[in-house]
Amino acid sequence: MTGVAPKSLSAFPFPFTTDSYRYSTNLAPAGTEVPTATGRWGDRLVDVDGDYETELAERATILAADPGRHAVLPHMRPACWDAMLTLMRALATTYPEVMSLDGDGDTWRWRNARLGVVQDFTVGDDSSLPAEPLAYVAAQVQEDVVLLDQRGDELFVDAGVVTFAAAWSFGFDVGMEFLEVHGPVPRLRESGVVTRARDFIVRLQPGEAYRRTNWSMAMGHRLDQSLERYPEWAPDRDAAVDADDDAFGRLVHLRVEVQHLIRLPESGAICFLIRTYLLSLSDLVTVEPWRLRAAAVLAELPEDLADYKGFAPHRDRIVAWLRHHGGT
């Protein structure tokens, strides 16, 4: 690939570092830049890009139709304020030309010129915002936001706004313990990865932030592949069977989540951010190192993991498609 990569490729978090994949914690300090064949990613805690307004509009539509995607258990109210201020500070630091947070003590002014927002508020006073604090800030970041409460050495999913889930239901998971939430993932408990991840998270100190990636294969360009909307996106898997060669490349996507874990400074809760990126096979194969590596990883992945990652029935065709479409 020559020249400057388009934004969708230059900042895409390609997840594979070797020709095989198994579950691992793959944690790195937040803000650590990752060079790729097309550019770089990873230097930002929250990432605002060209899809900002479109994705936020989609989130608002989803929440209006299904308010259960937003939930806050009563004891998490202070953590919601903490998360809102933490994310606002990150946005203002990263995008000072369009966003700012000014104030002292409990009284603050938030400005988001990208959305035409100027909001004065008082910390702890829900009536000073047009929405609950977590919902308010979730309307201004492309990431899904989950808050984990720590009780002893256990973590609990006790608040969040999740509109772009991949084959899971936030509404079902609210109140569940961290290990329970990850129960359906094959090989995860046996490998010890999820227990090590839990132990790492509970040791995070206030203000510390780490990052990891997760991935799957998706049929169709849909951010919202939650279980609540399974009847809408499941047919895309069947459509792939009959798709011609060009349509198949446009339909099948590599779906990557960049996940941040932040120990909030005031409440001590864990803020878990999930930012989702989609890249069609048609675009992926324009980057030769990615094409070769993706084909190798998908071909080698054990069947149970391929099934969980959403592509087992189409594995052979995806791998063949990637191998055939080189040199574009």
mmCIF file of C-alpha atoms in Angstrom:
data_model
loop_
_atom_site.group_PDB
_atom_site.id
_atom_site.type_symbol
_atom_site.label_atom_id
_atom_site.label_comp_id
_atom_site.label_asym_id
_atom_site.label_seq_id
_atom_site.Cartn_x
_atom_site.Cartn_y
_atom_site.Cartn_z
ATOM 1 C CA MET A 1 0.000 0.000 0.000
ATOM 2 C CA THR A 2 1.438 3.340 -1.016
ATOM 3 C CA GLY A 3 0.706 6.941 -0.110
ATOM 4 C CA VAL A 4 -1.241 8.124 2.897
ATOM 5 C CA ALA A 5 -3.834 5.660 4.164
ATOM 6 C CA PRO A 6 -7.406 6.930 4.517
ATOM 7 C CA LYS A 7 -8.430 7.769 8.071
ATOM 8 C CA SER A 8 -10.478 4.570 8.426
ATOM 9 C CA LEU A 9 -7.292 2.566 7.796
ATOM 10 C CA SER A 10 -4.583 4.818 9.195
ATOM 11 C CA ALA A 11 -6.045 4.681 12.715
ATOM 12 C CA PHE A 12 -7.606 1.210 12.586
ATOM 13 C CA PRO A 13 -6.523 -0.948 15.564
ATOM 14 C CA PHE A 14 -5.549 -4.102 13.689
ATOM 15 C CA PRO A 15 -5.483 -6.688 16.502
ATOM 16 C CA PHE A 16 -3.216 -9.503 15.303
ATOM 17 C CA THR A 17 0.467 -9.433 16.184
ATOM 18 C CA THR A 18 1.289 -13.033 15.189
ATOM 19 C CA ASP A 19 -0.130 -15.646 12.812
ATOM 20 C CA SER A 20 -2.115 -17.376 15.560
ATOM 21 C CA TYR A 21 -4.452 -16.188 18.282
ATOM 22 C CA ARG A 22 -5.415 -17.388 21.739
ATOM 23 C CA TYR A 23 -7.040 -15.494 24.578
ATOM 24 C CA SER A 24 -4.681 -13.379 26.640
ATOM 25 C CA THR A 25 -4.979 -10.323 28.821
ATOM 26 C CA ASN A 26 -2.927 -8.323 26.229
ATOM 27 C CA LEU A 27 -2.911 -5.320 28.533
ATOM 28 C CA ALA A 28 -0.834 -2.212 27.858
ATOM 29 C CA PRO A 29 -0.739 1.168 29.586
ATOM 30 C CA ALA A 30 -3.339 3.535 28.157
ATOM 31 C CA GLY A 31 -1.912 6.077 25.751
ATOM 32 C CA THR A 32 0.749 3.703 24.438
ATOM 33 C CA GLU A 33 1.019 4.300 20.703
ATOM 34 C CA VAL A 34 0.902 1.248 18.434
ATOM 35 C CA PRO A 35 2.461 1.584 14.951
ATOM 36 C CA THR A 36 0.761 -0.391 12.163
ATOM 37 C CA ALA A 37 1.230 -0.991 8.445
ATOM 38 C CA THR A 38 -1.053 1.989 7.752
ATOM 39 C CA GLY A 39 -0.311 4.452 10.557
ATOM 40 C CA ARG A 40 -0.852 4.291 14.282
ATOM 41 C CA TRP A 41 -3.458 3.997 17.011
ATOM 42 C CA GLY A 42 -3.628 3.810 20.795
ATOM 43 C CA ASP A 43 -2.408 7.243 21.847
ATOM 44 C CA ARG A 44 -5.873 8.376 23.021
ATOM 45 C CA LEU A 45 -8.073 7.328 25.906
ATOM 46 C CA VAL A 46 -11.167 8.468 24.000
ATOM 47 C CA ASP A 47 -11.139 8.598 20.213
ATOM 48 C CA VAL A 48 -13.275 11.090 18.279
ATOM 49 C CA ASP A 49 -13.247 10.533 14.525
ATOM 50 C CA GLY A 50 -15.233 11.284 11.391
ATOM 51 C CA ASP A 51 -18.096 9.004 12.468
ATOM 52 C CA TYR A 52 -18.632 10.936 15.711
ATOM 53 C CA GLU A 53 -21.976 12.573 14.974
ATOM 54 C CA THR A 54 -23.308 9.534 13.095
ATOM 55 C CA GLU A 55 -22.510 7.080 15.884
ATOM 56 C CA LEU A 56 -23.865 9.355 18.609
ATOM 57 C CA ALA A 57 -27.104 9.753 16.661
ATOM 58 C CA GLU A 58 -27.311 5.972 16.380
ATOM 59 C CA ARG A 59 -26.760 5.635 20.140
ATOM 60 C CA ALA A 60 -29.563 8.128 20.843
ATOM 61 C CA THR A 61 -31.930 6.209 18.557
ATOM 62 C CA ILE A 62 -31.097 2.897 20.245
ATOM 63 C CA LEU A 63 -31.599 4.318 23.747
ATOM 64 C CA ALA A 64 -34.919 5.903 22.784
ATOM 65 C CA ALA A 65 -36.162 2.536 21.523
ATOM 66 C CA ASP A 66 -34.612 0.477 24.331
ATOM 67 C CA PRO A 67 -33.935 2.454 27.548
ATOM 68 C CA GLY A 68 -32.669 -0.747 29.193
ATOM 69 C CA ARG A 69 -29.326 -0.213 27.475
ATOM 70 C CA HIS A 70 -28.690 2.390 30.198
ATOM 71 C CA ALA A 71 -28.738 1.260 33.812
ATOM 72 C CA VAL A 72 -27.327 2.642 37.064
ATOM 73 C CA LEU A 73 -27.763 0.828 40.368
ATOM 74 C CA PRO A 74 -28.411 3.350 43.178
ATOM 75 C CA HIS A 75 -25.041 2.998 44.935
ATOM 76 C CA MET A 76 -23.217 3.882 41.675
ATOM 77 C CA ARG A 77 -24.415 7.490 41.477
ATOM 78 C CA PRO A 78 -21.101 8.982 42.790
ATOM 79 C CA ALA A 79 -19.175 6.796 40.318
ATOM 80 C CA CYS A 80 -21.279 8.166 37.445
ATOM 81 C CA TRP A 81 -20.260 11.727 38.309
ATOM 82 C CA ASP A 82 -16.648 10.579 38.638
ATOM 83 C CA ALA A 83 -16.782 8.873 35.241
ATOM 84 C CA MET A 84 -18.364 11.904 33.588
ATOM 85 C CA LEU A 85 -15.671 14.274 34.848
ATOM 86 C CA THR A 86 -12.883 11.823 33.977
ATOM 87 C CA LEU A 87 -14.096 11.429 30.403
ATOM 88 C CA MET A 88 -14.714 15.148 29.981
ATOM 89 C CA ARG A 89 -11.161 15.855 31.115
ATOM 90 C CA ALA A 90 -9.828 13.283 28.657
ATOM 91 C CA LEU A 91 -11.818 14.814 25.804
ATOM 92 C CA ALA A 92 -10.771 18.359 26.698
ATOM 93 C CA THR A 93 -7.103 17.350 26.915
ATOM 94 C CA THR A 94 -7.144 15.455 23.623
ATOM 95 C CA TYR A 95 -9.318 17.858 21.608
ATOM 96 C CA PRO A 96 -8.745 21.303 23.165
ATOM 97 C CA GLU A 97 -9.682 23.081 19.953
ATOM 98 C CA VAL A 98 -13.311 21.910 20.210
ATOM 99 C CA MET A 99 -13.805 20.766 23.822
ATOM 100 C CA SER A 100 -13.081 22.269 27.236
ATOM 101 C CA LEU A 101 -13.895 21.726 30.903
ATOM 102 C CA ASP A 102 -13.507 24.738 33.157
ATOM 103 C CA GLY A 103 -14.378 25.217 36.785
ATOM 104 C CA ASP A 104 -13.382 24.865 40.380
ATOM 105 C CA GLY A 105 -14.789 22.841 43.238
ATOM 106 C CA ASP A 106 -18.303 21.712 42.414
ATOM 107 C CA THR A 107 -19.210 24.230 39.677
ATOM 108 C CA TRP A 108 -18.103 23.518 36.121
ATOM 109 C CA ARG A 109 -18.706 24.493 32.500
ATOM 110 C CA TRP A 110 -18.452 21.916 29.735
ATOM 111 C CA ARG A 111 -18.084 22.972 26.106
ATOM 112 C CA ASN A 112 -18.301 20.647 23.119
ATOM 113 C CA ALA A 113 -18.209 22.708 19.935
ATOM 114 C CA ARG A 114 -18.415 19.559 17.833
ATOM 115 C CA LEU A 115 -21.988 19.097 19.107
ATOM 116 C CA GLY A 116 -22.755 22.753 19.817
ATOM 117 C CA VAL A 117 -23.004 22.079 23.563
ATOM 118 C CA VAL A 118 -22.273 24.472 26.433
ATOM 119 C CA GLN A 119 -23.393 23.152 29.820
ATOM 120 C CA ASP A 120 -22.962 24.559 33.315
ATOM 121 C CA PHE A 121 -23.400 21.995 36.083
ATOM 122 C CA THR A 122 -22.823 21.371 39.754
ATOM 123 C CA VAL A 123 -21.172 18.096 40.712
ATOM 124 C CA GLY A 124 -23.596 15.913 42.628
ATOM 125 C CA ASP A 125 -26.693 17.817 41.504
ATOM 126 C CA ASP A 126 -28.442 15.700 38.890
ATOM 127 C CA SER A 127 -30.893 18.516 38.198
ATOM 128 C CA SER A 128 -28.032 20.650 36.812
ATOM 129 C CA LEU A 129 -27.713 18.320 33.813
ATOM 130 C CA PRO A 130 -30.307 17.491 31.161
ATOM 131 C CA ALA A 131 -29.671 13.757 31.763
ATOM 132 C CA GLU A 132 -28.209 11.419 34.370
ATOM 133 C CA PRO A 133 -24.405 12.006 34.406
ATOM 134 C CA LEU A 134 -23.396 8.701 32.823
ATOM 135 C CA ALA A 135 -26.032 9.060 30.123
ATOM 136 C CA TYR A 136 -24.946 12.660 29.547
ATOM 137 C CA VAL A 137 -21.305 11.833 28.911
ATOM 138 C CA ALA A 138 -22.182 8.686 26.932
ATOM 139 C CA ALA A 139 -23.988 10.991 24.499
ATOM 140 C CA GLN A 140 -20.617 12.638 23.787
ATOM 141 C CA VAL A 141 -18.227 9.701 23.421
ATOM 142 C CA GLN A 142 -18.294 6.965 20.812
ATOM 143 C CA GLU A 143 -17.294 4.404 23.424
ATOM 144 C CA ASP A 144 -19.752 2.264 25.335
ATOM 145 C CA VAL A 145 -19.257 2.884 29.061
ATOM 146 C CA VAL A 146 -19.526 0.272 31.826
ATOM 147 C CA LEU A 147 -18.830 0.929 35.516
ATOM 148 C CA LEU A 148 -17.574 -1.895 37.722
ATOM 149 C CA ASP A 149 -18.007 -1.705 41.470
ATOM 150 C CA GLN A 150 -15.347 -3.421 43.550
ATOM 151 C CA ARG A 151 -16.464 -5.185 46.708
ATOM 152 C CA GLY A 152 -13.600 -7.009 48.351
ATOM 153 C CA ASP A 153 -11.729 -8.816 45.602
ATOM 154 C CA GLU A 154 -14.733 -9.084 43.288
ATOM 155 C CA LEU A 155 -16.010 -6.777 40.553
ATOM 156 C CA PHE A 156 -19.643 -6.227 39.668
ATOM 157 C CA VAL A 157 -21.235 -4.735 36.536
ATOM 158 C CA ASP A 158 -23.378 -2.147 38.299
ATOM 159 C CA ALA A 159 -23.811 0.723 35.813
ATOM 160 C CA GLY A 160 -23.376 1.508 32.152
ATOM 161 C CA VAL A 161 -24.557 2.733 28.787
ATOM 162 C CA VAL A 162 -24.025 0.039 26.164
ATOM 163 C CA THR A 163 -25.533 0.399 22.702
ATOM 164 C CA PHE A 164 -22.950 -1.364 20.528
ATOM 165 C CA ALA A 165 -22.599 -4.781 22.167
ATOM 166 C CA ALA A 166 -21.323 -7.779 20.208
ATOM 167 C CA ALA A 167 -23.607 -10.775 20.885
ATOM 168 C CA TRP A 168 -24.233 -9.985 24.562
ATOM 169 C CA SER A 169 -26.834 -8.138 26.581
ATOM 170 C CA PHE A 170 -25.877 -5.392 28.982
ATOM 171 C CA GLY A 171 -29.376 -5.367 30.458
ATOM 172 C CA PHE A 172 -29.019 -9.044 31.349
ATOM 173 C CA ASP A 173 -25.540 -8.570 32.841
ATOM 174 C CA VAL A 174 -26.325 -5.625 35.151
ATOM 175 C CA GLY A 175 -25.524 -6.621 38.725
ATOM 176 C CA MET A 176 -23.545 -9.717 37.716
ATOM 177 C CA GLU A 177 -20.058 -10.515 38.954
ATOM 178 C CA PHE A 178 -17.133 -10.151 36.538
ATOM 179 C CA LEU A 179 -16.394 -13.879 36.260
ATOM 180 C CA GLU A 180 -20.086 -14.670 35.688
ATOM 181 C CA VAL A 181 -20.284 -12.229 32.800
ATOM 182 C CA HIS A 182 -17.431 -14.012 31.022
ATOM 183 C CA GLY A 183 -18.808 -17.491 31.666
ATOM 184 C CA PRO A 184 -19.997 -18.148 28.079
ATOM 185 C CA VAL A 185 -16.571 -17.477 26.521
ATOM 186 C CA PRO A 186 -14.947 -20.812 25.550
ATOM 187 C CA ARG A 187 -11.541 -21.686 27.047
ATOM 188 C CA LEU A 188 -11.412 -18.466 29.048
ATOM 189 C CA ARG A 189 -11.774 -19.933 32.542
ATOM 190 C CA GLU A 190 -9.636 -22.967 31.745
ATOM 191 C CA SER A 191 -6.835 -20.727 30.503
ATOM 192 C CA GLY A 192 -6.924 -18.660 33.683
ATOM 193 C CA VAL A 193 -7.008 -15.456 31.625
ATOM 194 C CA VAL A 194 -10.235 -14.098 33.087
ATOM 195 C CA THR A 195 -9.091 -14.704 36.671
ATOM 196 C CA ARG A 196 -5.770 -13.017 35.999
ATOM 197 C CA ALA A 197 -7.586 -10.100 34.382
ATOM 198 C CA ARG A 198 -9.865 -9.755 37.404
ATOM 199 C CA ASP A 199 -6.905 -9.854 39.772
ATOM 200 C CA PHE A 200 -5.070 -7.232 37.717
ATOM 201 C CA ILE A 201 -8.066 -4.899 37.643
ATOM 202 C CA VAL A 202 -8.680 -5.010 41.397
ATOM 203 C CA ARG A 203 -5.078 -3.912 41.951
ATOM 204 C CA LEU A 204 -5.372 -0.802 39.783
ATOM 205 C CA GLN A 205 -4.622 2.399 41.665
ATOM 206 C CA PRO A 206 -6.698 5.625 41.417
ATOM 207 C CA GLY A 207 -6.060 7.308 38.087
ATOM 208 C CA GLU A 208 -4.316 4.292 36.520
ATOM 209 C CA ALA A 209 -5.556 3.277 33.060
ATOM 210 C CA TYR A 210 -4.790 0.280 30.864
ATOM 211 C CA ARG A 211 -5.910 -0.871 27.442
ATOM 212 C CA ARG A 212 -6.534 -4.130 25.593
ATOM 213 C CA THR A 213 -8.135 -5.256 22.333
ATOM 214 C CA ASN A 214 -10.773 -7.823 21.507
ATOM 215 C CA TRP A 215 -12.037 -8.932 18.103
ATOM 216 C CA SER A 216 -14.641 -10.954 16.255
ATOM 217 C CA MET A 217 -15.987 -11.330 12.722
ATOM 218 C CA ALA A 218 -19.275 -9.621 11.899
ATOM 219 C CA MET A 219 -21.660 -9.977 8.999
ATOM 220 C CA GLY A 220 -22.868 -6.540 7.979
ATOM 221 C CA HIS A 221 -21.758 -3.085 9.029
ATOM 222 C CA ARG A 222 -23.661 -3.031 12.328
ATOM 223 C CA LEU A 223 -22.289 -1.584 15.531
ATOM 224 C CA ASP A 224 -25.311 -2.808 17.484
ATOM 225 C CA GLN A 225 -25.116 -6.588 17.427
ATOM 226 C CA SER A 226 -26.597 -6.988 20.879
ATOM 227 C CA LEU A 227 -28.677 -10.012 21.798
ATOM 228 C CA GLU A 228 -31.686 -7.699 22.039
ATOM 229 C CA ARG A 229 -31.492 -7.166 18.269
ATOM 230 C CA TYR A 230 -30.460 -10.685 17.311
ATOM 231 C CA PRO A 231 -33.480 -11.160 14.994
ATOM 232 C CA GLU A 232 -32.290 -8.166 12.972
ATOM 233 C CA TRP A 233 -28.622 -9.040 12.499
ATOM 234 C CA ALA A 234 -28.703 -12.851 12.523
ATOM 235 C CA PRO A 235 -30.063 -13.002 8.935
ATOM 236 C CA ASP A 236 -26.859 -11.318 7.752
ATOM 237 C CA ARG A 237 -25.058 -14.566 8.523
ATOM 238 C CA ASP A 238 -27.365 -16.445 6.158
ATOM 239 C CA ALA A 239 -27.052 -13.719 3.511
ATOM 240 C CA ALA A 240 -23.326 -14.380 3.337
ATOM 241 C CA VAL A 241 -23.983 -17.884 1.989
ATOM 242 C CA ASP A 242 -25.597 -16.582 -1.186
ATOM 243 C CA ALA A 243 -23.506 -13.424 -1.622
ATOM 244 C CA ASP A 244 -21.399 -13.145 -4.765
ATOM 245 C CA ASP A 245 -17.686 -12.538 -4.453
ATOM 246 C CA ASP A 246 -17.785 -8.738 -4.356
ATOM 247 C CA ALA A 247 -20.784 -8.615 -2.032
ATOM 248 C CA PHE A 248 -19.134 -11.098 0.313
ATOM 249 C CA GLY A 249 -16.109 -8.823 0.701
ATOM 250 C CA ARG A 250 -18.348 -5.884 1.549
ATOM 251 C CA LEU A 251 -20.572 -7.888 3.924
ATOM 252 C CA VAL A 252 -17.946 -9.567 6.135
ATOM 253 C CA HIS A 253 -16.185 -7.298 8.639
ATOM 254 C CA LEU A 254 -13.365 -7.581 11.127
ATOM 255 C CA ARG A 255 -14.826 -6.112 14.309
ATOM 256 C CA VAL A 256 -12.292 -4.793 16.814
ATOM 257 C CA GLU A 257 -12.926 -3.428 20.288
ATOM 258 C CA VAL A 258 -10.402 -1.192 22.003
ATOM 259 C CA GLN A 259 -11.164 -1.564 25.700
ATOM 260 C CA HIS A 260 -9.875 0.803 28.383
ATOM 261 C CA LEU A 261 -9.877 0.122 32.110
ATOM 262 C CA ILE A 262 -9.608 3.189 34.348
ATOM 263 C CA ARG A 263 -9.607 3.301 38.139
ATOM 264 C CA LEU A 264 -11.697 6.408 38.762
ATOM 265 C CA PRO A 265 -9.908 8.840 41.069
ATOM 266 C CA GLU A 266 -12.706 9.800 43.461
ATOM 267 C CA SER A 267 -15.132 6.875 43.688
ATOM 268 C CA GLY A 268 -12.633 4.062 43.161
ATOM 269 C CA ALA A 269 -14.945 2.361 40.657
ATOM 270 C CA ILE A 270 -13.564 0.918 37.417
ATOM 271 C CA CYS A 271 -14.584 2.673 34.223
ATOM 272 C CA PHE A 272 -14.578 0.159 31.373
ATOM 273 C CA LEU A 273 -14.687 1.799 27.933
ATOM 274 C CA ILE A 274 -15.447 -0.213 24.795
ATOM 275 C CA ARG A 275 -14.829 1.444 21.432
ATOM 276 C CA THR A 276 -15.873 -0.579 18.392
ATOM 277 C CA TYR A 277 -14.336 -0.371 14.917
ATOM 278 C CA LEU A 278 -15.488 -2.213 11.789
ATOM 279 C CA LEU A 279 -13.394 -2.965 8.694
ATOM 280 C CA SER A 280 -14.780 -4.850 5.696
ATOM 281 C CA LEU A 281 -12.741 -7.571 4.041
ATOM 282 C CA SER A 282 -12.770 -5.432 0.887
ATOM 283 C CA ASP A 283 -10.893 -2.697 2.752
ATOM 284 C CA LEU A 284 -8.749 -5.049 4.823
ATOM 285 C CA VAL A 285 -7.185 -6.690 1.745
ATOM 286 C CA THR A 286 -5.873 -3.336 0.515
ATOM 287 C CA VAL A 287 -3.261 -3.661 3.270
ATOM 288 C CA GLU A 288 -1.122 -6.654 2.298
ATOM 289 C CA PRO A 289 0.373 -7.455 5.739
ATOM 290 C CA TRP A 290 -3.107 -7.413 7.257
ATOM 291 C CA ARG A 291 -4.517 -9.647 4.531
ATOM 292 C CA LEU A 292 -1.841 -12.272 5.030
ATOM 293 C CA ARG A 293 -1.972 -12.212 8.808
ATOM 294 C CA ALA A 294 -5.792 -12.262 9.038
ATOM 295 C CA ALA A 295 -5.931 -15.250 6.698
ATOM 296 C CA ALA A 296 -3.375 -17.099 8.819
ATOM 297 C CA VAL A 297 -5.110 -16.347 12.117
ATOM 298 C CA LEU A 298 -8.599 -17.244 10.903
ATOM 299 C CA ALA A 299 -7.403 -20.467 9.297
ATOM 300 C CA GLU A 300 -5.563 -21.635 12.432
ATOM 301 C CA LEU A 301 -8.121 -20.687 15.114
ATOM 302 C CA PRO A 302 -9.665 -23.686 16.952
ATOM 303 C CA GLU A 303 -13.245 -24.447 15.981
ATOM 304 C CA ASP A 304 -14.844 -23.512 19.296
ATOM 305 C CA LEU A 305 -13.176 -20.094 19.226
ATOM 306 C CA ALA A 306 -14.129 -19.584 15.571
ATOM 307 C CA ASP A 307 -17.716 -20.328 16.513
ATOM 308 C CA TYR A 308 -17.649 -17.877 19.420
ATOM 309 C CA LYS A 309 -15.998 -15.237 17.237
ATOM 310 C CA GLY A 310 -18.947 -15.510 14.861
ATOM 311 C CA PHE A 311 -17.461 -16.962 11.696
ATOM 312 C CA ALA A 312 -17.159 -20.767 11.974
ATOM 313 C CA PRO A 313 -19.788 -21.515 9.255
ATOM 314 C CA HIS A 314 -18.022 -19.152 6.834
ATOM 315 C CA ARG A 315 -14.416 -19.777 7.863
ATOM 316 C CA ASP A 316 -13.332 -21.591 4.700
ATOM 317 C CA ARG A 317 -14.828 -18.987 2.393
ATOM 318 C CA ILE A 318 -13.411 -16.052 4.395
ATOM 319 C CA VAL A 319 -9.909 -17.540 4.407
ATOM 320 C CA ALA A 320 -10.106 -18.395 0.695
ATOM 321 C CA TRP A 321 -11.417 -14.896 -0.074
ATOM 322 C CA LEU A 322 -8.533 -13.280 1.787
ATOM 323 C CA ARG A 323 -5.957 -15.483 0.105
ATOM 324 C CA HIS A 324 -7.437 -14.929 -3.366
ATOM 325 C CA HIS A 325 -7.725 -11.160 -3.164
ATOM 326 C CA GLY A 326 -4.090 -10.285 -2.739
ATOM 327 C CA GLY A 327 -2.209 -7.620 -4.596
ATOM 328 C CA THR A 328 -5.116 -5.138 -4.735
#
